[in-house]
mmCIF file of C-alpha atoms in Angstrom:
data_model
loop_
_atom_site.group_PDB
_atom_site.id
_atom_site.type_symbol
_atom_site.label_atom_id
_atom_site.label_comp_id
_atom_site.label_asym_id
_atom_site.label_seq_id
_atom_site.Cartn_x
_atom_site.Cartn_y
_atom_site.Cartn_z
ATOM 1 C CA MET A 949 -9.143 -71.801 -49.451
ATOM 2 C CA THR A 950 -7.254 -74.668 -51.136
ATOM 3 C CA ARG A 951 -4.347 -76.384 -49.473
ATOM 4 C CA PRO A 952 -0.899 -75.595 -50.981
ATOM 5 C CA SER A 953 0.536 -78.203 -53.309
ATOM 6 C CA GLN A 954 3.664 -80.049 -52.271
ATOM 7 C CA HIS A 955 5.254 -78.788 -55.520
ATOM 8 C CA GLU A 956 4.297 -75.150 -54.890
ATOM 9 C CA SER A 957 7.360 -72.935 -54.680
ATOM 10 C CA ALA A 958 8.053 -70.550 -51.831
ATOM 11 C CA ASP A 959 7.502 -67.616 -54.201
ATOM 12 C CA ASP A 960 4.095 -68.966 -55.234
ATOM 13 C CA LEU A 961 3.121 -69.460 -51.612
ATOM 14 C CA LEU A 962 4.160 -65.927 -50.687
ATOM 15 C CA THR A 963 2.186 -64.566 -53.656
ATOM 16 C CA ARG A 964 -0.932 -66.431 -52.572
ATOM 17 C CA LEU A 965 -0.550 -65.244 -48.990
ATOM 18 C CA GLY A 966 -0.180 -61.694 -50.254
ATOM 19 C CA LEU A 967 -3.399 -61.970 -52.265
ATOM 20 C CA LEU A 968 -5.272 -63.361 -49.272
ATOM 21 C CA ALA A 969 -3.944 -60.573 -47.057
ATOM 22 C CA ALA A 970 -5.037 -57.976 -49.623
ATOM 23 C CA GLN A 971 -8.518 -59.464 -49.773
ATOM 24 C CA ALA A 972 -8.785 -59.452 -45.983
ATOM 25 C CA ARG A 973 -7.567 -55.862 -45.844
ATOM 26 C CA ALA A 974 -10.078 -54.789 -48.501
ATOM 27 C CA GLY A 975 -12.883 -56.476 -46.576
ATOM 28 C CA ALA A 976 -11.850 -54.788 -43.346
ATOM 29 C CA GLU A 977 -11.632 -51.411 -45.071
ATOM 30 C CA LEU A 978 -15.103 -51.891 -46.564
ATOM 31 C CA GLN A 979 -16.555 -52.764 -43.178
ATOM 32 C CA HIS A 980 -14.791 -49.778 -41.605
ATOM 33 C CA ALA A 981 -16.302 -47.528 -44.272
ATOM 34 C CA ARG A 982 -19.784 -48.927 -43.574
ATOM 35 C CA VAL A 983 -19.336 -48.302 -39.854
ATOM 36 C CA GLU A 984 -18.223 -44.727 -40.496
ATOM 37 C CA LEU A 985 -21.241 -44.179 -42.742
ATOM 38 C CA ALA A 986 -23.590 -45.618 -40.105
ATOM 39 C CA GLU A 987 -22.014 -43.352 -37.467
ATOM 40 C CA ALA A 988 -22.459 -40.318 -39.720
ATOM 41 C CA LEU A 989 -26.098 -41.201 -40.453
ATOM 42 C CA GLN A 990 -26.767 -41.765 -36.764
ATOM 43 C CA HIS A 991 -25.234 -38.425 -35.819
ATOM 44 C CA GLU A 992 -27.105 -36.467 -38.492
ATOM 45 C CA MET A 993 -30.493 -38.052 -37.762
ATOM 46 C CA LEU A 994 -30.544 -37.530 -34.007
ATOM 47 C CA PRO A 995 -32.057 -34.130 -33.139
ATOM 48 C CA VAL A 996 -29.762 -31.284 -32.178
ATOM 49 C CA SER A 997 -32.167 -30.172 -29.445
ATOM 50 C CA LEU A 998 -35.411 -31.279 -27.831
ATOM 51 C CA PRO A 999 -38.528 -29.169 -27.243
ATOM 52 C CA ALA A 1000 -39.601 -27.851 -23.870
ATOM 53 C CA LEU A 1001 -42.497 -25.918 -22.391
ATOM 54 C CA PRO A 1002 -42.933 -23.987 -19.148
ATOM 55 C CA GLY A 1003 -43.044 -26.694 -16.522
ATOM 56 C CA LEU A 1004 -41.627 -29.430 -18.757
ATOM 57 C CA ARG A 1005 -37.935 -29.910 -19.533
ATOM 58 C CA SER A 1006 -36.429 -32.620 -21.723
ATOM 59 C CA ALA A 1007 -32.949 -34.023 -22.300
ATOM 60 C CA ALA A 1008 -31.391 -37.069 -23.942
ATOM 61 C CA CYS A 1009 -28.140 -39.026 -24.158
ATOM 62 C CA TYR A 1010 -26.822 -41.412 -26.774
ATOM 63 C CA SER A 1011 -23.904 -43.810 -26.305
ATOM 64 C CA PRO A 1012 -22.432 -45.696 -29.285
ATOM 65 C CA ALA A 1013 -21.758 -49.418 -29.150
ATOM 66 C CA ARG A 1014 -18.559 -50.667 -27.557
ATOM 67 C CA HIS A 1015 -17.428 -51.778 -30.991
ATOM 68 C CA GLY A 1016 -18.451 -50.202 -34.272
ATOM 69 C CA LEU A 1017 -20.265 -53.176 -35.787
ATOM 70 C CA GLU A 1018 -23.259 -52.643 -33.481
ATOM 71 C CA ILE A 1019 -23.957 -48.997 -34.283
ATOM 72 C CA GLY A 1020 -26.974 -47.666 -36.097
ATOM 73 C CA GLY A 1021 -30.100 -48.919 -34.333
ATOM 74 C CA ASP A 1022 -31.121 -46.588 -31.468
ATOM 75 C CA TRP A 1023 -32.775 -43.196 -31.715
ATOM 76 C CA TYR A 1024 -34.730 -40.574 -29.801
ATOM 77 C CA ASP A 1025 -36.760 -37.617 -30.989
ATOM 78 C CA GLY A 1026 -38.931 -34.763 -29.783
ATOM 79 C CA PHE A 1027 -41.144 -32.289 -31.626
ATOM 80 C CA ALA A 1028 -44.148 -29.997 -31.283
ATOM 81 C CA THR A 1029 -47.482 -31.034 -32.790
ATOM 82 C CA PRO A 1030 -49.883 -28.633 -34.544
ATOM 83 C CA ASP A 1031 -52.247 -28.561 -31.538
ATOM 84 C CA GLY A 1032 -49.516 -27.301 -29.202
ATOM 85 C CA ALA A 1033 -48.672 -30.629 -27.563
ATOM 86 C CA LEU A 1034 -45.211 -32.189 -27.523
ATOM 87 C CA GLY A 1035 -44.402 -35.617 -28.940
ATOM 88 C CA PHE A 1036 -41.403 -37.719 -27.928
ATOM 89 C CA SER A 1037 -40.196 -41.060 -29.251
ATOM 90 C CA ILE A 1038 -37.399 -43.490 -28.524
ATOM 91 C CA GLY A 1039 -36.654 -46.781 -30.218
ATOM 92 C CA ASP A 1040 -34.311 -49.524 -31.276
ATOM 93 C CA VAL A 1041 -34.064 -51.006 -34.772
ATOM 94 C CA GLN A 1042 -33.427 -54.735 -35.077
ATOM 95 C CA GLY A 1043 -30.044 -55.072 -36.705
ATOM 96 C CA HIS A 1044 -27.250 -52.573 -37.102
ATOM 97 C CA ASP A 1045 -25.006 -50.958 -39.695
ATOM 98 C CA VAL A 1046 -26.091 -48.623 -42.493
ATOM 99 C CA GLU A 1047 -29.437 -50.288 -43.202
ATOM 100 C CA ALA A 1048 -30.546 -49.968 -39.580
ATOM 101 C CA ALA A 1049 -29.482 -46.315 -39.420
ATOM 102 C CA ALA A 1050 -31.433 -45.544 -42.601
ATOM 103 C CA PHE A 1051 -34.521 -47.402 -41.333
ATOM 104 C CA MET A 1052 -34.269 -45.508 -38.062
ATOM 105 C CA GLY A 1053 -34.487 -42.255 -40.004
ATOM 106 C CA GLN A 1054 -37.577 -43.440 -41.856
ATOM 107 C CA ILE A 1055 -39.309 -44.324 -38.587
ATOM 108 C CA ARG A 1056 -38.590 -40.898 -37.113
ATOM 109 C CA ILE A 1057 -40.008 -39.188 -40.196
ATOM 110 C CA ALA A 1058 -43.043 -41.485 -40.271
ATOM 111 C CA LEU A 1059 -43.864 -40.792 -36.618
ATOM 112 C CA ARG A 1060 -43.539 -37.050 -37.064
ATOM 113 C CA ALA A 1061 -45.824 -37.171 -40.107
ATOM 114 C CA VAL A 1062 -48.625 -39.252 -38.599
ATOM 115 C CA ALA A 1063 -48.454 -37.641 -35.133
ATOM 116 C CA ALA A 1064 -49.635 -34.362 -36.647
ATOM 117 C CA PHE A 1065 -53.046 -35.919 -37.327
ATOM 118 C CA ALA A 1066 -53.305 -38.962 -35.027
ATOM 119 C CA PRO A 1067 -55.539 -38.453 -31.974
ATOM 120 C CA ASP A 1068 -53.196 -40.277 -29.572
ATOM 121 C CA PRO A 1069 -49.816 -42.115 -29.437
ATOM 122 C CA GLY A 1070 -51.441 -45.515 -30.010
ATOM 123 C CA GLU A 1071 -52.972 -44.417 -33.279
ATOM 124 C CA ALA A 1072 -49.702 -42.737 -34.275
ATOM 125 C CA LEU A 1073 -47.810 -46.018 -33.780
ATOM 126 C CA ALA A 1074 -50.495 -47.960 -35.677
ATOM 127 C CA GLN A 1075 -50.329 -45.618 -38.675
ATOM 128 C CA ALA A 1076 -46.530 -45.553 -38.636
ATOM 129 C CA ASN A 1077 -46.475 -49.364 -38.509
ATOM 130 C CA ASP A 1078 -48.681 -49.681 -41.609
ATOM 131 C CA LEU A 1079 -46.682 -47.023 -43.421
ATOM 132 C CA LEU A 1080 -43.395 -48.800 -42.724
ATOM 133 C CA LEU A 1081 -44.834 -52.155 -43.829
ATOM 134 C CA SER A 1082 -45.899 -50.594 -47.128
ATOM 135 C CA MET A 1083 -42.196 -49.901 -47.826
ATOM 136 C CA ARG A 1084 -41.513 -53.660 -47.672
ATOM 137 C CA HIS A 1085 -38.534 -53.558 -45.321
ATOM 138 C CA GLU A 1086 -37.175 -56.700 -43.729
ATOM 139 C CA LEU A 1087 -36.275 -54.852 -40.523
ATOM 140 C CA PHE A 1088 -38.467 -54.084 -37.532
ATOM 141 C CA ALA A 1089 -38.107 -51.773 -34.533
ATOM 142 C CA THR A 1090 -39.279 -51.435 -30.962
ATOM 143 C CA CYS A 1091 -40.530 -47.988 -30.045
ATOM 144 C CA SER A 1092 -42.234 -45.933 -27.350
ATOM 145 C CA PHE A 1093 -44.138 -42.791 -28.269
ATOM 146 C CA ILE A 1094 -45.473 -40.264 -25.738
ATOM 147 C CA ARG A 1095 -47.502 -37.084 -26.006
ATOM 148 C CA PHE A 1096 -47.624 -34.313 -23.410
ATOM 149 C CA ASP A 1097 -50.618 -31.977 -23.368
ATOM 150 C CA PRO A 1098 -49.733 -28.666 -21.670
ATOM 151 C CA THR A 1099 -53.396 -27.704 -21.189
ATOM 152 C CA THR A 1100 -54.446 -30.836 -19.270
ATOM 153 C CA TRP A 1101 -50.986 -31.816 -17.910
ATOM 154 C CA VAL A 1102 -51.687 -35.358 -19.148
ATOM 155 C CA LEU A 1103 -48.979 -37.645 -20.507
ATOM 156 C CA GLU A 1104 -50.233 -40.238 -23.016
ATOM 157 C CA SER A 1105 -47.962 -43.154 -23.887
ATOM 158 C CA ALA A 1106 -47.946 -46.241 -26.095
ATOM 159 C CA ARG A 1107 -45.230 -48.738 -26.828
ATOM 160 C CA ALA A 1108 -44.437 -51.149 -29.617
ATOM 161 C CA GLY A 1109 -42.511 -53.986 -28.004
ATOM 162 C CA HIS A 1110 -40.190 -51.537 -26.286
ATOM 163 C CA VAL A 1111 -38.553 -51.416 -22.841
ATOM 164 C CA PRO A 1112 -40.954 -50.082 -20.145
ATOM 165 C CA ALA A 1113 -40.652 -46.492 -18.971
ATOM 166 C CA ILE A 1114 -39.475 -45.510 -15.482
ATOM 167 C CA TRP A 1115 -41.077 -42.764 -13.414
ATOM 168 C CA ALA A 1116 -40.480 -41.060 -10.084
ATOM 169 C CA THR A 1117 -41.892 -38.127 -8.145
ATOM 170 C CA VAL A 1118 -40.180 -35.737 -5.773
ATOM 171 C CA ASP A 1119 -42.198 -37.098 -2.842
ATOM 172 C CA GLY A 1120 -40.300 -40.413 -3.044
ATOM 173 C CA ARG A 1121 -42.580 -42.591 -5.145
ATOM 174 C CA TYR A 1122 -41.161 -44.411 -8.189
ATOM 175 C CA GLY A 1123 -41.731 -47.435 -10.383
ATOM 176 C CA VAL A 1124 -41.468 -49.184 -13.743
ATOM 177 C CA SER A 1125 -44.435 -48.591 -16.046
ATOM 178 C CA ALA A 1126 -45.010 -52.041 -17.495
ATOM 179 C CA ASP A 1127 -48.087 -50.896 -19.416
ATOM 180 C CA GLU A 1128 -49.660 -53.117 -22.030
ATOM 181 C CA GLY A 1129 -48.066 -52.694 -25.449
ATOM 182 C CA GLY A 1130 -48.208 -54.020 -28.993
ATOM 183 C CA LEU A 1131 -45.879 -55.707 -31.444
ATOM 184 C CA PRO A 1132 -42.730 -53.976 -32.721
ATOM 185 C CA LEU A 1133 -43.164 -51.716 -35.729
ATOM 186 C CA GLY A 1134 -42.810 -53.387 -39.106
ATOM 187 C CA MET A 1135 -44.018 -56.853 -38.113
ATOM 188 C CA LEU A 1136 -47.783 -57.202 -38.622
ATOM 189 C CA PRO A 1137 -50.308 -55.031 -40.523
ATOM 190 C CA GLY A 1138 -53.155 -53.635 -38.475
ATOM 191 C CA SER A 1139 -51.344 -53.902 -35.131
ATOM 192 C CA LYS A 1140 -52.958 -52.052 -32.223
ATOM 193 C CA TYR A 1141 -51.193 -50.143 -29.464
ATOM 194 C CA PRO A 1142 -53.030 -49.471 -26.173
ATOM 195 C CA VAL A 1143 -52.669 -45.984 -24.694
ATOM 196 C CA THR A 1144 -51.925 -45.229 -21.037
ATOM 197 C CA ARG A 1145 -52.800 -41.788 -19.680
ATOM 198 C CA ARG A 1146 -51.146 -40.224 -16.634
ATOM 199 C CA HIS A 1147 -52.060 -36.942 -15.001
ATOM 200 C CA LEU A 1148 -48.786 -35.452 -13.792
ATOM 201 C CA SER A 1149 -50.143 -34.156 -10.508
ATOM 202 C CA THR A 1150 -46.784 -34.120 -8.668
ATOM 203 C CA ALA A 1151 -43.392 -32.867 -9.812
ATOM 204 C CA GLY A 1152 -41.063 -35.607 -10.965
ATOM 205 C CA ALA A 1153 -39.473 -37.333 -13.928
ATOM 206 C CA TYR A 1154 -40.478 -39.748 -16.679
ATOM 207 C CA VAL A 1155 -37.638 -41.667 -18.323
ATOM 208 C CA LEU A 1156 -37.424 -43.766 -21.484
ATOM 209 C CA VAL A 1157 -34.428 -45.962 -22.355
ATOM 210 C CA THR A 1158 -33.356 -48.502 -24.957
ATOM 211 C CA ASP A 1159 -32.334 -52.002 -23.934
ATOM 212 C CA GLY A 1160 -28.624 -51.193 -24.204
ATOM 213 C CA VAL A 1161 -29.003 -49.146 -21.008
ATOM 214 C CA VAL A 1162 -30.585 -51.870 -18.890
ATOM 215 C CA GLU A 1163 -29.445 -55.182 -20.338
ATOM 216 C CA GLY A 1164 -26.080 -56.774 -21.061
ATOM 217 C CA PRO A 1165 -24.110 -60.002 -20.839
ATOM 218 C CA LYS A 1166 -25.114 -61.779 -17.619
ATOM 219 C CA PHE A 1167 -27.115 -58.685 -16.553
ATOM 220 C CA PRO A 1168 -30.890 -59.295 -16.788
ATOM 221 C CA ILE A 1169 -33.179 -56.509 -17.878
ATOM 222 C CA GLU A 1170 -35.128 -56.639 -14.594
ATOM 223 C CA ALA A 1171 -31.968 -55.758 -12.661
ATOM 224 C CA GLY A 1172 -31.189 -52.930 -15.067
ATOM 225 C CA LEU A 1173 -34.678 -51.451 -14.817
ATOM 226 C CA GLU A 1174 -34.552 -51.568 -11.022
ATOM 227 C CA ARG A 1175 -31.175 -49.827 -11.012
ATOM 228 C CA VAL A 1176 -32.454 -47.100 -13.326
ATOM 229 C CA ALA A 1177 -35.570 -46.702 -11.161
ATOM 230 C CA ARG A 1178 -33.414 -46.088 -8.087
ATOM 231 C CA VAL A 1179 -31.351 -43.497 -9.974
ATOM 232 C CA VAL A 1180 -34.475 -41.691 -11.188
ATOM 233 C CA ALA A 1181 -35.972 -41.764 -7.690
ATOM 234 C CA ALA A 1182 -32.822 -40.251 -6.210
ATOM 235 C CA LYS A 1183 -32.675 -37.483 -8.816
ATOM 236 C CA ALA A 1184 -36.355 -36.865 -9.591
ATOM 237 C CA GLY A 1185 -35.935 -33.177 -8.840
ATOM 238 C CA ALA A 1186 -32.624 -32.762 -10.681
ATOM 239 C CA ASP A 1187 -31.873 -30.988 -13.938
ATOM 240 C CA ALA A 1188 -33.035 -33.048 -16.948
ATOM 241 C CA ALA A 1189 -29.570 -33.248 -18.532
ATOM 242 C CA GLU A 1190 -28.029 -34.284 -15.205
ATOM 243 C CA LEU A 1191 -30.612 -37.030 -14.779
ATOM 244 C CA ALA A 1192 -30.101 -38.293 -18.354
ATOM 245 C CA ALA A 1193 -26.348 -38.557 -17.775
ATOM 246 C CA ALA A 1194 -26.864 -40.401 -14.479
ATOM 247 C CA VAL A 1195 -29.208 -42.926 -16.112
ATOM 248 C CA MET A 1196 -26.762 -43.503 -18.963
ATOM 249 C CA GLU A 1197 -24.116 -44.484 -16.405
ATOM 250 C CA VAL A 1198 -26.182 -47.600 -15.667
ATOM 251 C CA ALA A 1199 -25.232 -48.868 -19.125
ATOM 252 C CA ASP A 1200 -21.599 -49.041 -17.993
ATOM 253 C CA CYS A 1201 -22.651 -51.449 -15.234
ATOM 254 C CA THR A 1202 -24.360 -53.844 -17.645
ATOM 255 C CA GLY A 1203 -21.332 -54.355 -19.884
ATOM 256 C CA HIS A 1204 -23.591 -53.634 -22.865
ATOM 257 C CA GLN A 1205 -22.357 -54.309 -26.399
ATOM 258 C CA ASP A 1206 -25.218 -52.475 -28.144
ATOM 259 C CA ASP A 1207 -25.661 -48.743 -28.603
ATOM 260 C CA SER A 1208 -27.967 -47.124 -26.066
ATOM 261 C CA ALA A 1209 -30.168 -44.063 -25.632
ATOM 262 C CA VAL A 1210 -31.917 -42.232 -22.781
ATOM 263 C CA LEU A 1211 -34.768 -39.728 -23.015
ATOM 264 C CA VAL A 1212 -35.803 -37.769 -19.896
ATOM 265 C CA LEU A 1213 -38.807 -35.566 -19.180
ATOM 266 C CA CYS A 1214 -38.713 -33.576 -15.942
ATOM 267 C CA HIS A 1215 -42.025 -31.965 -15.028
ATOM 268 C CA ASP A 1216 -43.386 -29.565 -12.455
ATOM 269 C CA PRO A 1217 -46.834 -29.992 -10.885
ATOM 270 C CA PRO A 1218 -49.695 -28.609 -12.965
ATOM 271 C CA PRO A 1219 -50.009 -24.825 -12.926
ATOM 272 C CA VAL A 1220 -52.677 -23.390 -10.686
ATOM 273 C CA LEU A 1221 -55.290 -21.753 -12.868
ATOM 274 C CA PRO A 1222 -57.136 -18.612 -11.711
ATOM 275 C CA GLY A 1223 -60.504 -19.485 -10.179
#
């Protein structure tokens, strides 16, 4: 912006101010349109419902950012695999706006595609990572992917730089599952993702969140995880949707600016087989 000349008339100055105001308004309208598009993409790409099986119930919550510029990065998903297991994912794309929302959709599709043939969640994340890198994106994403086998009652999990899961059982035990993980998706070819296996021997809940739930200005992630763990412990036997809503309330305590997502699995003890 140049400084007005001493010889510039009042009319000229008003004209220039009008042009600057129009440019600012056009820029604001463009940004508003991008935010609306990101919101629409986010809404359409999140699943309408999540799968369930006898003895396993799932629910999720999504909360948009406190201001529109930060929307577009978080997602959750759930689907059945060809062998009868259930796969669930949650993640957070670096960056926001339309590009992040579109990349989020590509990750969801990639995970669904490779999970149909991958032997475990770690291999699914590894294949999805290489597939995303082949598209030459500049974005990356943290992600957790879990697989529930209804025949063995085993929960397999792997994470790509994502927030740890939280678990609790109805007998009062609970904790944060800081299992070993790998790099975020889209960063390094050939990345490996260790798999943790849990036999769900006691009824309880297993909860996945994005960092918007547990971290905010002047609110460290350790404090957020501990608060979520206490909520899950208190409601381990509750309805899955009720528990998801209670966990999402923690985000209001953190003063988060980012969007946030919660994915809850509530499980019974393994069924007693005849003989």
